[in-house]
Amino acid sequence: QVQLVESGGGLVQPGGSLRLSCEASGITFSIYTMGWYRQAPGKQRELVASFSSTGRTNYAGSVKARFTISRDNAKNTVYLQMNSLEPEDTGVYYCSAQRVVTYWGQGTQVTVSS
């Protein structure tokens, strides 16, 4: 049974930082492209960042230079370090594991507000 469990969300003021974690089980973690997506109220889910099995990273233009995705294959965990957070970053953040099929976590809420 595949499980992706996110943690680290919360309420933060504009300009603050958060670090999200996603621990995977039930998959051969190292061969999957791991990603972070987010969904704001009333909007479609969008890609935030991804980290391929070969080490290639990809970022949405709106988060480049503020967010950093990383992975630890020994811990089956992918991280998203989010700095200089803006109210527009508010949403539910989902972890994904992509190969032939895509698996999703349950999501963690990030709220950026003063």
mmCIF file of N, CA and C in Angstrom, residues 8-13 17-18 85 90 109-114:
data_model
loop_
_atom_site.group_PDB
_atom_site.id
_atom_site.type_symbol
_atom_site.label_atom_id
_atom_site.label_comp_id
_atom_site.label_asym_id
_atom_site.label_seq_id
_atom_site.Cartn_x
_atom_site.Cartn_y
_atom_site.Cartn_z
ATOM 1 N N GLY A 8 4.300 19.714 8.228
ATOM 2 C CA GLY A 8 5.026 20.966 8.234
ATOM 3 C C GLY A 8 4.220 22.196 7.863
ATOM 4 N N GLY A 9 2.975 22.005 7.483
ATOM 5 C CA GLY A 9 2.160 23.168 7.140
ATOM 6 C C GLY A 9 1.772 23.964 8.374
ATOM 7 N N GLY A 10 1.138 25.114 8.145
ATOM 8 C CA GLY A 10 0.710 25.933 9.256
ATOM 9 C C GLY A 10 0.431 27.353 8.841
ATOM 10 N N LEU A 11 0.296 28.205 9.849
ATOM 11 C CA LEU A 11 0.048 29.628 9.636
ATOM 12 C C LEU A 11 1.356 30.388 9.817
ATOM 13 N N VAL A 12 1.676 31.239 8.861
ATOM 14 C CA VAL A 12 2.913 32.007 8.926
ATOM 15 C C VAL A 12 2.641 33.417 8.408
ATOM 16 N N GLN A 13 3.381 34.387 8.922
ATOM 17 C CA GLN A 13 3.223 35.766 8.465
ATOM 18 C C GLN A 13 3.938 35.968 7.128
ATOM 19 N N SER A 17 8.965 31.729 6.828
ATOM 20 C CA SER A 17 9.415 30.496 6.189
ATOM 21 C C SER A 17 8.692 29.290 6.779
ATOM 22 N N LEU A 18 8.570 28.263 5.965
ATOM 23 C CA LEU A 18 8.078 26.963 6.394
ATOM 24 C C LEU A 18 8.850 25.887 5.647
ATOM 25 N N LEU A 85 7.648 33.914 2.173
ATOM 26 C CA LEU A 85 6.279 33.532 1.825
ATOM 27 C C LEU A 85 5.390 34.752 1.633
ATOM 28 N N THR A 90 -0.708 30.865 -0.177
ATOM 29 C CA THR A 90 -1.698 30.150 0.635
ATOM 30 C C THR A 90 -2.401 29.079 -0.182
ATOM 31 N N GLN A 109 -2.167 22.116 4.913
ATOM 32 C CA GLN A 109 -2.590 23.502 4.703
ATOM 33 C C GLN A 109 -1.451 24.461 5.022
ATOM 34 N N VAL A 110 -1.225 25.401 4.122
ATOM 35 C CA VAL A 110 -0.289 26.508 4.342
ATOM 36 C C VAL A 110 -1.086 27.800 4.220
ATOM 37 N N THR A 111 -1.040 28.606 5.262
ATOM 38 C CA THR A 111 -1.745 29.887 5.261
ATOM 39 C C THR A 111 -0.742 30.989 5.560
ATOM 40 N N VAL A 112 -0.652 31.947 4.639
ATOM 41 C CA VAL A 112 0.251 33.083 4.801
ATOM 42 C C VAL A 112 -0.613 34.316 5.022
ATOM 43 N N SER A 113 -0.574 34.827 6.230
ATOM 44 C CA SER A 113 -1.450 35.941 6.583
ATOM 45 C C SER A 113 -0.896 36.664 7.795
ATOM 46 N N SER A 114 -1.148 37.970 7.824
ATOM 47 C CA SER A 114 -0.749 38.755 8.991
ATOM 48 C C SER A 114 -1.915 38.855 9.974
#
